[in-house]
Amino acid sequence: MRVAVVGATGFQGGAVARLLAARGHRVRTLSRRPEGDRPPLPGVACASGDLARAEDVRALFEGATHAAVTMPLVYDAERVARYARNVAAAARAAGVRRVVFNANTRLPARVTRVAAFETRRIAEEALRGSGVPLVVLRPPVYLDNLFSPWNGPALVDDGVLAYPLPAHVPTAWLSHEDLAQAVCAALTADGAEGRVLDVGGARTLTGDELAAAFARGLGRSVRYVPLDPAVFEERLAGVLDAGVAAGVAGLYHHMASPADPLLMAGDDGTAARLLGVDPGPVEDWVARRPWQIWAGEATGAGR
């Protein structure tokens, strides 16, 4: 395949691009970042460009047979709509056989005031309206969020897993690696076209069950501490743009309410059966991470 990957310089799209390239497909992306500030993407051609410029997106899609799309961490409805329209028009003009859209998150059935949900709903609708064959993947929560400066030190030093989800909320946890497997499968899987799939597998964990899985992977005791979403947002704003931090945290403010307790839960296995991809146990993912890099750096988060 010749695959245009939108978002390949981000964590999620990067995992997709690397896997496609490793499997021998021709992969292209574009980025606004200077060349020296882009993450390493072996085997991936990266051009300078902006999703807001239709001509840049058309150039990315020229000659592409397939596309994998992950929107950047932008939560302005007008900007996201422009990005999605440009992608839809470019895919249609190029005659792309199938687009796989990673919505970044599950979406509530009803429209909300949460920008992180509604901007992805806007993008999804724009892509569907293009007439290009489309598969939509809606993942739950990423395990990779836990291998971070916010979680790693407290886990390694104190055995504390602090996250802005209520302890009782059942959640399916997906790694970027598993997401990449699902996206790659969705590009060609029979019966996937036109489907909206809640990827993440059927395994669902509460906070205490997640801590138990981490304990097995780390070989030490771990306890779960629900983090206040407002505190989470404040900490994110210390390293990200305040608008981005508010957009990301909006998901967790929503999950802290009683509105959608099962929004991030496991599915009935439909996606795994259709795509032939089933996420592995959380403890196996934990055991493969180099947690020792966080040793001695605890900041007291979650204590």
Coordinates of C-alpha atoms in Angstrom, one line a residue:
M1 CA 0.0 0.0 0.0
R2 CA 0.9 3.7 -0.4
V3 CA -0.4 5.2 2.8
A4 CA -0.9 8.8 3.7
V5 CA -0.7 9.0 7.5
V6 CA -2.1 12.2 9.0
G7 CA -0.7 12.7 12.5
A8 CA 2.5 10.6 12.2
T9 CA 4.6 13.0 14.2
G10 CA 2.3 12.4 17.2
F11 CA 2.4 9.3 19.5
Q12 CA -0.7 7.6 18.1
G13 CA -0.1 8.3 14.4
G14 CA 3.6 7.7 14.8
A15 CA 2.9 4.1 16.1
V16 CA 0.8 3.6 13.0
A17 CA 3.3 5.0 10.6
R18 CA 6.2 3.0 12.1
L19 CA 4.2 -0.3 11.9
L20 CA 3.2 0.3 8.3
A21 CA 6.7 1.1 7.3
A22 CA 8.1 -1.9 9.1
R23 CA 5.6 -4.1 7.1
G24 CA 7.0 -2.8 3.8
H25 CA 4.3 -0.3 2.9
R26 CA 5.2 3.2 1.5
V27 CA 4.3 5.8 4.1
R28 CA 4.1 9.5 3.8
T29 CA 3.2 12.2 6.2
L30 CA 3.5 16.0 6.7
S31 CA 4.4 18.1 9.7
R32 CA 4.5 21.8 10.7
R33 CA 7.5 21.0 12.9
P34 CA 11.0 21.9 11.8
E35 CA 12.9 18.9 10.4
G36 CA 15.2 18.7 13.4
D37 CA 12.2 18.7 15.8
R38 CA 10.4 15.7 14.4
P39 CA 10.5 12.3 16.0
P40 CA 12.4 9.5 14.2
L41 CA 10.2 7.7 11.7
P42 CA 12.3 5.1 9.9
G43 CA 11.1 4.4 6.4
V44 CA 8.5 7.3 6.5
A45 CA 8.7 10.2 4.1
C46 CA 7.8 13.5 5.9
A47 CA 7.2 16.7 4.0
S48 CA 6.7 20.2 5.6
G49 CA 3.1 21.2 5.5
D50 CA -0.1 22.2 7.4
L51 CA -3.4 20.5 7.5
A52 CA -5.0 23.9 7.2
R53 CA -3.6 24.4 3.7
A54 CA -5.6 22.4 1.2
E55 CA -2.7 22.3 -1.3
D56 CA -0.4 20.7 1.3
V57 CA -2.9 18.0 2.1
R58 CA -3.5 17.3 -1.6
A59 CA 0.3 16.9 -2.1
L60 CA 0.4 14.4 0.8
F61 CA -2.4 12.3 -0.7
E62 CA -1.2 12.3 -4.3
G63 CA -0.7 8.7 -5.4
A64 CA -1.9 7.3 -2.0
T65 CA -4.0 4.1 -2.1
H66 CA -5.0 4.3 1.6
A67 CA -5.0 6.7 4.5
A68 CA -4.8 6.6 8.3
V69 CA -5.9 9.8 10.0
T70 CA -5.4 11.0 13.6
M71 CA -6.2 14.6 14.3
P72 CA -3.7 16.7 16.3
L73 CA -4.5 17.9 19.8
V74 CA -6.6 20.7 18.6
Y75 CA -10.0 21.4 20.1
D76 CA -11.1 24.4 18.2
A77 CA -14.2 23.3 16.2
E78 CA -13.5 25.5 13.2
R79 CA -9.9 24.5 12.8
V80 CA -10.7 20.8 13.1
A81 CA -13.5 21.1 10.6
R82 CA -11.1 22.7 8.1
Y83 CA -8.5 20.0 8.7
A84 CA -11.1 17.3 8.1
R85 CA -12.6 18.9 5.0
N86 CA -9.1 19.2 3.5
V87 CA -8.3 15.6 4.2
A88 CA -11.7 14.5 2.9
A89 CA -11.3 16.5 -0.4
A90 CA -7.7 15.2 -0.9
A91 CA -8.7 11.6 -0.3
R92 CA -11.5 11.9 -2.7
A93 CA -9.4 13.5 -5.4
A94 CA -6.7 10.9 -5.0
G95 CA -9.1 8.0 -5.3
V96 CA -8.1 6.6 -2.0
R97 CA -9.5 3.1 -1.5
R98 CA -10.1 3.4 2.2
V99 CA -9.5 5.9 5.1
V100 CA -9.2 4.7 8.7
F101 CA -10.0 7.5 11.1
N102 CA -8.7 7.1 14.7
A103 CA -11.2 9.3 16.7
N104 CA -8.7 9.5 19.7
T105 CA -11.5 8.6 22.0
R106 CA -14.9 7.0 22.4
L107 CA -17.8 9.3 21.7
P108 CA -21.0 9.6 23.7
A109 CA -24.2 8.9 21.9
R110 CA -25.5 12.4 22.6
V111 CA -23.8 15.6 21.7
T112 CA -22.0 17.2 24.7
R113 CA -20.3 20.4 25.5
V114 CA -16.9 18.6 25.7
A115 CA -14.6 19.9 22.9
A116 CA -12.5 16.7 22.9
F117 CA -15.6 14.7 21.9
E118 CA -17.3 17.1 19.6
T119 CA -14.4 18.1 17.5
R120 CA -13.8 14.4 16.8
R121 CA -17.5 14.0 15.9
I122 CA -17.1 16.9 13.5
A123 CA -14.1 15.3 11.9
E124 CA -15.8 12.0 11.6
E125 CA -18.9 13.5 9.9
A126 CA -16.7 15.4 7.5
L127 CA -14.8 12.3 6.5
R128 CA -18.0 10.3 6.1
G129 CA -19.6 13.0 4.0
S130 CA -16.7 12.8 1.5
G131 CA -18.0 9.5 0.0
V132 CA -14.5 7.9 0.5
P133 CA -14.8 4.4 2.0
L134 CA -14.3 4.9 5.7
V135 CA -13.6 2.9 8.9
V136 CA -13.8 4.7 12.2
L137 CA -12.0 3.4 15.3
R138 CA -12.9 4.8 18.7
P139 CA -10.3 3.8 21.3
P140 CA -10.8 3.9 25.1
V141 CA -7.9 5.1 27.3
Y142 CA -4.3 4.7 26.4
L143 CA -1.9 2.7 28.6
D144 CA 0.9 4.9 27.3
N145 CA -0.6 7.8 29.3
L146 CA 0.6 6.0 32.4
F147 CA 4.2 5.7 31.2
S148 CA 4.9 9.4 31.7
P149 CA 6.5 11.9 34.1
W150 CA 3.2 12.3 35.8
N151 CA 2.8 8.6 36.7
G152 CA 6.1 6.8 36.3
P153 CA 8.0 8.2 39.4
A154 CA 5.1 7.6 41.8
L155 CA 4.6 4.1 40.5
V156 CA 8.2 3.1 40.8
D157 CA 9.0 4.9 44.1
D158 CA 5.7 4.7 46.0
G159 CA 3.6 2.1 44.2
V160 CA 0.9 4.7 43.6
L161 CA -1.0 4.7 40.3
A162 CA -2.9 8.1 40.2
Y163 CA -5.2 8.8 37.2
P164 CA -8.2 11.1 36.7
L165 CA -10.8 8.3 36.4
P166 CA -13.0 7.3 39.3
A167 CA -11.9 4.0 40.8
H168 CA -15.2 2.3 40.1
V169 CA -15.4 3.2 36.4
P170 CA -14.9 0.2 34.2
T171 CA -12.3 1.0 31.6
A172 CA -10.7 -0.8 28.7
W173 CA -7.0 0.1 28.4
L174 CA -5.3 0.1 25.0
S175 CA -1.6 0.7 24.1
H176 CA -0.4 2.7 21.1
E177 CA 1.1 -0.5 19.8
D178 CA -2.3 -2.2 19.9
L179 CA -4.0 0.8 18.3
A180 CA -1.5 0.6 15.4
Q181 CA -2.3 -3.0 14.9
A182 CA -6.0 -2.2 14.8
V183 CA -5.5 0.7 12.3
C184 CA -3.3 -1.4 10.0
A185 CA -5.8 -4.2 10.0
A186 CA -8.8 -1.8 9.4
L187 CA -7.1 -0.5 6.2
T188 CA -7.9 -3.8 4.4
A189 CA -10.1 -6.0 6.6
D190 CA -13.2 -7.4 4.9
G191 CA -16.4 -6.2 6.3
A192 CA -14.9 -3.2 8.1
E193 CA -15.8 -0.5 5.5
G194 CA -18.5 1.8 6.8
R195 CA -18.2 0.5 10.4
V196 CA -17.6 2.4 13.6
L197 CA -15.7 0.2 16.0
D198 CA -15.0 0.7 19.7
V199 CA -11.6 -0.9 19.8
G200 CA -10.0 -1.9 23.0
G201 CA -11.1 -5.5 23.4
A202 CA -13.6 -7.0 25.9
R203 CA -11.3 -6.7 29.0
T204 CA -12.5 -4.1 31.4
L205 CA -10.7 -3.0 34.6
T206 CA -11.7 -0.8 37.6
G207 CA -9.0 1.3 39.2
D208 CA -8.2 -1.4 41.8
E209 CA -8.1 -4.1 39.0
L210 CA -5.8 -1.9 37.0
A211 CA -3.5 -1.5 40.0
A212 CA -3.5 -5.2 40.4
A213 CA -2.4 -5.7 36.8
F214 CA 0.4 -3.2 37.3
A215 CA 1.4 -5.0 40.5
R216 CA 1.8 -8.2 38.5
G217 CA 3.8 -6.5 35.8
L218 CA 6.0 -4.6 38.1
G219 CA 6.4 -7.3 40.7
R220 CA 5.5 -4.9 43.6
S221 CA 2.4 -3.7 45.4
V222 CA 0.5 -0.9 43.6
R223 CA -2.6 1.0 44.8
Y224 CA -4.9 3.1 42.7
V225 CA -5.6 6.7 43.6
P226 CA -8.3 8.6 41.6
L227 CA -6.9 12.0 40.7
D228 CA -9.1 15.1 40.6
P229 CA -9.6 16.1 36.9
A230 CA -9.1 19.7 37.9
V231 CA -5.7 18.9 39.4
F232 CA -4.8 16.8 36.3
E233 CA -5.7 19.8 34.0
E234 CA -3.6 22.1 36.1
R235 CA -0.6 19.9 35.9
L236 CA -1.0 19.4 32.1
A237 CA -1.2 23.2 31.7
G238 CA 2.3 23.4 33.2
V239 CA 3.7 21.6 30.2
L240 CA 1.1 22.1 27.4
D241 CA -0.8 25.0 26.0
A242 CA -3.7 25.8 28.4
G243 CA -6.2 25.2 25.6
V244 CA -4.8 21.7 24.8
A245 CA -4.7 20.9 28.5
A246 CA -8.4 21.9 28.9
G247 CA -9.3 19.9 25.8
V248 CA -7.6 16.7 27.1
A249 CA -8.9 17.1 30.6
G250 CA -12.4 17.6 29.3
L251 CA -12.7 13.9 28.7
Y252 CA -11.9 13.2 32.4
H253 CA -14.2 15.9 33.7
H254 CA -17.0 14.1 31.7
M255 CA -16.0 10.7 33.0
A256 CA -16.1 12.0 36.6
S257 CA -19.8 12.8 36.1
P258 CA -22.4 10.0 36.3
A259 CA -23.4 10.6 32.7
D260 CA -21.5 7.8 30.8
P261 CA -20.1 5.3 33.3
L262 CA -19.6 2.7 30.5
L263 CA -18.2 5.0 27.9
M264 CA -14.7 3.7 28.1
A265 CA -15.6 0.1 28.9
G266 CA -14.7 -2.9 26.8
D267 CA -16.8 -3.9 23.8
D268 CA -18.4 -7.2 23.1
G269 CA -15.4 -8.4 21.0
T270 CA -16.8 -7.3 17.7
A271 CA -13.8 -5.2 16.7
A272 CA -11.3 -7.9 17.7
R273 CA -13.2 -10.5 15.6
L274 CA -13.5 -8.2 12.6
L275 CA -9.9 -7.0 12.6
G276 CA -8.2 -10.1 14.0
V277 CA -6.5 -8.0 16.6
D278 CA -7.1 -8.4 20.4
P279 CA -5.1 -6.4 22.9
G280 CA -2.9 -8.4 25.2
P281 CA -3.0 -8.3 29.0
V282 CA -2.2 -5.1 30.7
E283 CA 0.5 -6.8 32.9
D284 CA 2.4 -7.9 29.8
W285 CA 2.5 -4.3 28.5
V286 CA 3.7 -3.1 31.9
A287 CA 6.4 -5.7 32.1
R288 CA 7.9 -4.5 28.8
R289 CA 8.3 -0.9 29.8
P290 CA 11.6 0.5 31.2
W291 CA 10.1 1.9 34.4
Q292 CA 13.5 2.3 36.1
I293 CA 14.0 5.5 34.2
W294 CA 11.6 7.2 36.6
A295 CA 13.2 5.9 39.8
G296 CA 14.0 8.6 42.3
E297 CA 12.0 11.3 40.5
A298 CA 8.7 11.2 42.5
T299 CA 7.1 14.5 43.0
G300 CA 4.4 13.4 45.5
A301 CA 1.7 13.3 42.8
G302 CA -1.2 11.1 44.0
R303 CA 0.2 10.7 47.6

